[in-house]
C-alpha positions in Angstrom: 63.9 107.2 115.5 65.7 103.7 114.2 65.2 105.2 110.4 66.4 109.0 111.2 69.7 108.2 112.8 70.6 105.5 110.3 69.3 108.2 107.4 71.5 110.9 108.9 74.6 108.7 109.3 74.4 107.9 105.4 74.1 111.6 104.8 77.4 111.6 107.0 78.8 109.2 105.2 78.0 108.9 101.4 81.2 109.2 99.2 79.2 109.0 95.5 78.9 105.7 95.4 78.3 104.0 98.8 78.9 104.7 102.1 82.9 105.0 103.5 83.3 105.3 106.8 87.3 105.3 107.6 88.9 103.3 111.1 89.8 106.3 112.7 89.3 109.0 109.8 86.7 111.6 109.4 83.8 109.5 108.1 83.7 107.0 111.2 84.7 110.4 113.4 81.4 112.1 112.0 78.9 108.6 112.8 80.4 108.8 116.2 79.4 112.5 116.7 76.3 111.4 115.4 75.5 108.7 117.5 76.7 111.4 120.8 74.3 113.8 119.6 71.2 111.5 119.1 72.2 109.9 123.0 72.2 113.2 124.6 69.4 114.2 122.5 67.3 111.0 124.2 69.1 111.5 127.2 71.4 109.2 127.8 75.2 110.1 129.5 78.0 109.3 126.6 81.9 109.1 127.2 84.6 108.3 125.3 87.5 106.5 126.7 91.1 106.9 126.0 91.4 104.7 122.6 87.9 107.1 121.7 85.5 104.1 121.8 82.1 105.4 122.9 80.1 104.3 125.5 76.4 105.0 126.2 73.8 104.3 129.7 70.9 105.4 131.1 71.6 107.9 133.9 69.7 106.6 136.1 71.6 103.2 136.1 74.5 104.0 138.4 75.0 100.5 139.2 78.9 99.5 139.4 78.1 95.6 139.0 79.9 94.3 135.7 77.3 95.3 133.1 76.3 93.6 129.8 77.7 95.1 127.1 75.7 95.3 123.7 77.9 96.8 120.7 79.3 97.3 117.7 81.6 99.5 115.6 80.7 102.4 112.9 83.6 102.0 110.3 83.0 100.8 107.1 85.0 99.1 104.2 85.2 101.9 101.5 81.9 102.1 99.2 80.4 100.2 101.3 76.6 99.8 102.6 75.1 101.9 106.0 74.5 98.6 108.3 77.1 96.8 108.7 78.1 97.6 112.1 75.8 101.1 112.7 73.0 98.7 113.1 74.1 96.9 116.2 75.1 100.3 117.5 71.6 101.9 116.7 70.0 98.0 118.5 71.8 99.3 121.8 70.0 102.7 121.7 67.2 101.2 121.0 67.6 98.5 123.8 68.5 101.4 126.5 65.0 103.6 125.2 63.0 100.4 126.3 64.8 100.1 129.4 64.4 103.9 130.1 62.5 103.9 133.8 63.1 100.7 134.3 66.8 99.5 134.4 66.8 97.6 137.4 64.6 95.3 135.6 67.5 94.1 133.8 71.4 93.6 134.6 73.2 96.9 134.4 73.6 97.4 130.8 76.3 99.7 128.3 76.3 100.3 124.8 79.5 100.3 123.1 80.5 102.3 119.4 84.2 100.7 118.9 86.9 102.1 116.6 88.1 100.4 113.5 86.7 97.2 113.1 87.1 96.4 109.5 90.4 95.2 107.9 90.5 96.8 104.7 92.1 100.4 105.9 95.1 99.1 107.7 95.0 94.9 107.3 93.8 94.4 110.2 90.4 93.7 112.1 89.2 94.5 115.1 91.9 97.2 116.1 89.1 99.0 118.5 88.2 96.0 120.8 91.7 94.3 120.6 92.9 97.7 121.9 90.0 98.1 124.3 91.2 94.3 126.1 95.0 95.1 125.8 95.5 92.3 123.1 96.4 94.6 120.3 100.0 93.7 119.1 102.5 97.2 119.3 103.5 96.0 115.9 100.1 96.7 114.2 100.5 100.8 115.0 103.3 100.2 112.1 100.6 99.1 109.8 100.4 101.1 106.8 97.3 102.9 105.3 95.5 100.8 102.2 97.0 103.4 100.2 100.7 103.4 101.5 100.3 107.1 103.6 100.6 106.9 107.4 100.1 104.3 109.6 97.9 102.7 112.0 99.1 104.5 114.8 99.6 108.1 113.2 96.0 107.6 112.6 94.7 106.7 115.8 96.7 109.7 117.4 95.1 112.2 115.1 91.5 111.1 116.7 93.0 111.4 120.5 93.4 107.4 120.6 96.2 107.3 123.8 98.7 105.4 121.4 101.4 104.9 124.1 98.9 103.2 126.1 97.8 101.3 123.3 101.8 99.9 122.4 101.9 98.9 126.6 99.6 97.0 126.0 97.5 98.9 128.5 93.6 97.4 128.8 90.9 99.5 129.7 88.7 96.8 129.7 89.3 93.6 131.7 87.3 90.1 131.1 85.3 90.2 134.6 84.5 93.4 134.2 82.3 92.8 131.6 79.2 90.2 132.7 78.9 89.8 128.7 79.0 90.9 125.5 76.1 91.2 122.9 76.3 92.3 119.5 73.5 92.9 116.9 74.9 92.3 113.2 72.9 92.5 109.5 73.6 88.9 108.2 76.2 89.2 105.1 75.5 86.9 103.4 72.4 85.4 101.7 70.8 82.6 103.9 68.2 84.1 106.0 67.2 86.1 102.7 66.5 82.7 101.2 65.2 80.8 104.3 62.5 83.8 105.0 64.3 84.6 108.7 63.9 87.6 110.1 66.6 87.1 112.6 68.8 84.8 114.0 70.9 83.1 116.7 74.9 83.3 116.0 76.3 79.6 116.9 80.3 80.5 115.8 82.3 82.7 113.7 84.8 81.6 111.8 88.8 82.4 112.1 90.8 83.0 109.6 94.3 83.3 108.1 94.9 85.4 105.2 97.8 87.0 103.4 97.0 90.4 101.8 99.9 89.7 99.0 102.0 86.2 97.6 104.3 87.1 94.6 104.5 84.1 92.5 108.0 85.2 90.7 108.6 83.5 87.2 110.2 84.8 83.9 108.7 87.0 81.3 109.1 86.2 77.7 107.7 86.7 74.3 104.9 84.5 74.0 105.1 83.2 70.3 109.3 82.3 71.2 109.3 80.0 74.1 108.0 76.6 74.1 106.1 74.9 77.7 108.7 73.0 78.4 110.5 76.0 78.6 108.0 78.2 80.4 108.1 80.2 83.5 105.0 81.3 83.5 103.7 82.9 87.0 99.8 82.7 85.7 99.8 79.4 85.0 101.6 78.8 88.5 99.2 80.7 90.0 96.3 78.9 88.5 97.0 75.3 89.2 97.7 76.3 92.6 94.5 77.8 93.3 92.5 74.8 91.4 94.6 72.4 93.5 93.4 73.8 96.5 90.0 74.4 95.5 89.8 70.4 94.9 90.9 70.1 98.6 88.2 72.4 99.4 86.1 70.6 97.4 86.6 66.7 98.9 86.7 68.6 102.4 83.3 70.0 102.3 82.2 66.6 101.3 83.6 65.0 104.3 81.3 68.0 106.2 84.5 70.3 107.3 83.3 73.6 107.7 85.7 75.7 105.1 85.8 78.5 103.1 87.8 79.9 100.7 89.1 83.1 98.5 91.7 84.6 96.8 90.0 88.1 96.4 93.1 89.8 94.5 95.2 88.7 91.5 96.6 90.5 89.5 99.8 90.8 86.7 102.5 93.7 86.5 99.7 96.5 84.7 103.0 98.3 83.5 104.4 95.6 81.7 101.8 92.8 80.6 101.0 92.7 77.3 99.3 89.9 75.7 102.1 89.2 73.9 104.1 88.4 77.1 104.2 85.1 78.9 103.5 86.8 82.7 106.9 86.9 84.8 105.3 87.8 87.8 101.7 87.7 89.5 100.8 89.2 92.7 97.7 87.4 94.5 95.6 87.0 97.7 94.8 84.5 99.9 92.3 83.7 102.7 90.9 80.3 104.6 87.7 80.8 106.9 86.8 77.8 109.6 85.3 77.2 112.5 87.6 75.4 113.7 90.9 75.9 114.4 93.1 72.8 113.2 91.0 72.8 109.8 92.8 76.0 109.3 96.5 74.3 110.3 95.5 71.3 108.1 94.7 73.7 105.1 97.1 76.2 105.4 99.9 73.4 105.3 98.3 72.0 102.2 98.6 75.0 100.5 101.9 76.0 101.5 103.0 72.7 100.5 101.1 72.9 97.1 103.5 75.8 96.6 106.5 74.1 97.4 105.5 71.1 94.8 104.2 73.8 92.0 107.1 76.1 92.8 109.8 73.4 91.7 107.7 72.0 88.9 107.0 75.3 87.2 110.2 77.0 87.5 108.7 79.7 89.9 109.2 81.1 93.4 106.1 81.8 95.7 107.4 85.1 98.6 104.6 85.7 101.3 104.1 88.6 103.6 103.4 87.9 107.3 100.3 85.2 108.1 97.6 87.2 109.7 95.8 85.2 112.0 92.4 85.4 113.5 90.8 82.6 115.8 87.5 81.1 115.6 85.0 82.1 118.7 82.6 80.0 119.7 79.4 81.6 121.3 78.3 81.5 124.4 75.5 78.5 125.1 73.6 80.2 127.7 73.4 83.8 126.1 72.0 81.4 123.0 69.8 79.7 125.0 68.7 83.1 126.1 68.1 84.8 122.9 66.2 81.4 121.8 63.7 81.7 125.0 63.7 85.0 124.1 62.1 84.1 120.7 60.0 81.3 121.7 58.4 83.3 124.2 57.3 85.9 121.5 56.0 82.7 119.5 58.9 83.5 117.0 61.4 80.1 117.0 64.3 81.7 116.5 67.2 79.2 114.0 71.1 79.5 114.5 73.0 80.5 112.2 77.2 80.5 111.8 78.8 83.9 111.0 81.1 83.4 107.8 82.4 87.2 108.7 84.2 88.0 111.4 83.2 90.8 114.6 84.3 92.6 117.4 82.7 89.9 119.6 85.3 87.0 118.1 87.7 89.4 119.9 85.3 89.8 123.7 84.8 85.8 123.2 88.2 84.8 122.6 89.7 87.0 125.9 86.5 85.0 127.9 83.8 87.2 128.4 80.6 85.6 127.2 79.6 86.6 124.3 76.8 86.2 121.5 75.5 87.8 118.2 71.8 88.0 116.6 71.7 88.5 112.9 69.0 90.3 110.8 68.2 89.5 107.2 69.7 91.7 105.0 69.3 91.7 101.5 71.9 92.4 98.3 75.3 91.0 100.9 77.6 93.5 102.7 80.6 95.2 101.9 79.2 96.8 99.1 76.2 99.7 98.9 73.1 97.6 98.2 72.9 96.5 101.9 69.5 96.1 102.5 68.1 95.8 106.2 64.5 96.5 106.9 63.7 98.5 109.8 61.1 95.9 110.9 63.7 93.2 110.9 66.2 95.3 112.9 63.2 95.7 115.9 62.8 91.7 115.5 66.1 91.6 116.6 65.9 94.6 119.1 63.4 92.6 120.8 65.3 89.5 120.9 68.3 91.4 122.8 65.5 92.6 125.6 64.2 89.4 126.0 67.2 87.9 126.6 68.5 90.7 129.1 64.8 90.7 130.7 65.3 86.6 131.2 69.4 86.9 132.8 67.8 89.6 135.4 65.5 86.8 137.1 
């Protein structure tokens, strides 16, 4: 079953090169039809609710005590890979089969497809669950499309999202109405691949601040005229602030901070650099990842202050869009503690890990619901089309998830 959905989804989804599924655009609208049609076909009851997240039970559960919630969202970045996300998705189907005939033998439990998880469409994460919990800002529905047409809102009306409820900041969802939150995820990035893990307990995942674009504004001129002394030149701005920081980042990790960071775009005028022309203008990226909180003040004031000194030493002007924001979420001990029994009582220790990447359950953590996350090993990374989950590794983690629910019903 685990193999034939996540085959058909890619067929959904394939776009010549890897796998796009848009936040609220036809490619995650077709995995969500998908994922409707395999439920009823196994006979499970699916609804959507008014911001068209989908929600999946057994029939037989009618229970109206909060339930536990096991999710995760179906968008992808574009040219992606087909896990990331529609894994922990496919883990709660797969969860609800085993519990089919006996339900009672665990807390009540939902399965949860969210919208629009990835930033990359609109610049901002987790627009489904923030949405879902009422913590979506009004001002993201004015959040342009990647490639300048529409906007976050326009969108989500087009798929029958209740926008107005949305800008009230209207929750469908409230914190004790959900006993917990539970969210099955392909590790993105290489550790369990080289540690030889199949799966793995999520301790944290890191927050973040980012801006999508700095201009670092100097003065273009011919490149065999003007002397250093003389220069303006936006590149070599650019680069000395980026290796300044970088030696922060550097003597930080020593010190055992937990830091990461990436300045994923950068980029000079294509319509007028030549390589004749010292660059007048460079337009660049920047993001900071930690688990904790005041290592991303400390950092982010060391770089804004690094372009304050580098600004008035070089003759150049740094202008930033808006800061965007996420907090680090710490997981829930007991839920860990669970999924760790859960392990040890299969004779499988199961290790904790940190998530680098951020999820939907940052978002169910951080309004106070409990919440954790297993990873499975994946190889190749994420965000690109080489994902590469093995089934067996995705059941691993299916059966950590039962275990745990099996343990919290006694």
């Amino acid at each position: 079953m685990a193999i034939r959905i996540l085959d058909e989804v890619a067929g959904l989804s394939r776009d010549g090169i890897g796998i796009t599924r848009e936040a609220y655009g036809d490619g995650e609208e077709r995995a969500m039809r998908a994922i409707e049609r395999h439920a009823a076909a196994l006979g499970f009851l699916a609804e959507r609710d008014r911001f068209q997240n989908l929600w999946l039970r057994l029939p037989e559960d009618t229970r109206t005590a909060p339930p536990v919630v096991i999710g995760s969202h179906l968008d992808s970045v574009p040219q992606g890979g087909n896990f990331d996300g529609l894994a922990g998705v496919l883990a709660g189907l797969l969860v609800l089969d085993r519990l089919r005939g006996r339900a009672d033998a665990a807390a009540p439990v939902r399965v949860l497809a969210l919208r629009g998880e990835e930033s990359a469409w609109y610049g901002k994460a987790y627009t489904g669950s923030l949405a879902l919990l009422g913590r979506l800002p009004p001002s993201a529905l004015a959040l342009r499309h990647r490639r300048g047409h529409g906007t976050l809102g326009e969108a989500m009306a087009r798929t029958g999202v209740d926008v107005a409820a949305v800008s009230r900041g209207e929750a469908l969802v409230r914190p004790g109405e959900i006993a917990a939150y539970l969210e099955l995820h392909i590790e993105q990035g290489p550790v369990m691949i080289a540690r030889g893990w199949a799966s793995t307990v999520v301790t944290g995942i890191r927050g973040n601040i980012r801006h999508h674009r700095i201009r670092c504004v100097g003065e273009a001129g011919h490149s065999g005229a003007v002397p250093r002394w003389l220069r303006k030149d936006a590149v070599l701005a650019v680069a000395e602030l980026l290796s300044s920081m970088d030696e922060h980042w550097r003597v930080l990790l020593q010190m055992g901070v937990d830091l990461v960071m990436t300045a994923g775009i950068c980029t000079t005028a294509a319509e007028s650099h030549a390589v004749s022309v010292i660059p007048g203008e460079v337009e660049f990226s920047f993001e900071i990842r930690s688990q904790d909180s005041s290592t991303l003040t400390r950092f982010y004031g060391l770089f804004q202050e690094a372009c304050q000194t580098i600004a008035a030493a070089r003759g150049v002007r740094f202008t930033f869009d808006e800061a965007i924001t996420s907090p680090p979420a710490a997981m829930d001990e007991g839920w860990i503690a669970r999924l760790e029994a859960s392990g040890a009582a299969r004779g499988v220790p199961v290790e904790r890990l940190p998530s680098g990447a951020g999820h939907d359950a940052a978002v169910f953590a951080g309004a106070g619901i409990p919440s954790a996350m297993v990873f499975v090993r994946n190889a190749n990374g994420s965000h690109n089309p080489h994902e590469a989950m093995d089934t067996a590794d995705l059941m691993d983690g299916v059966e950590l998830l039962l275990g745990a629910l099996l343990a919290e019903a006694v």
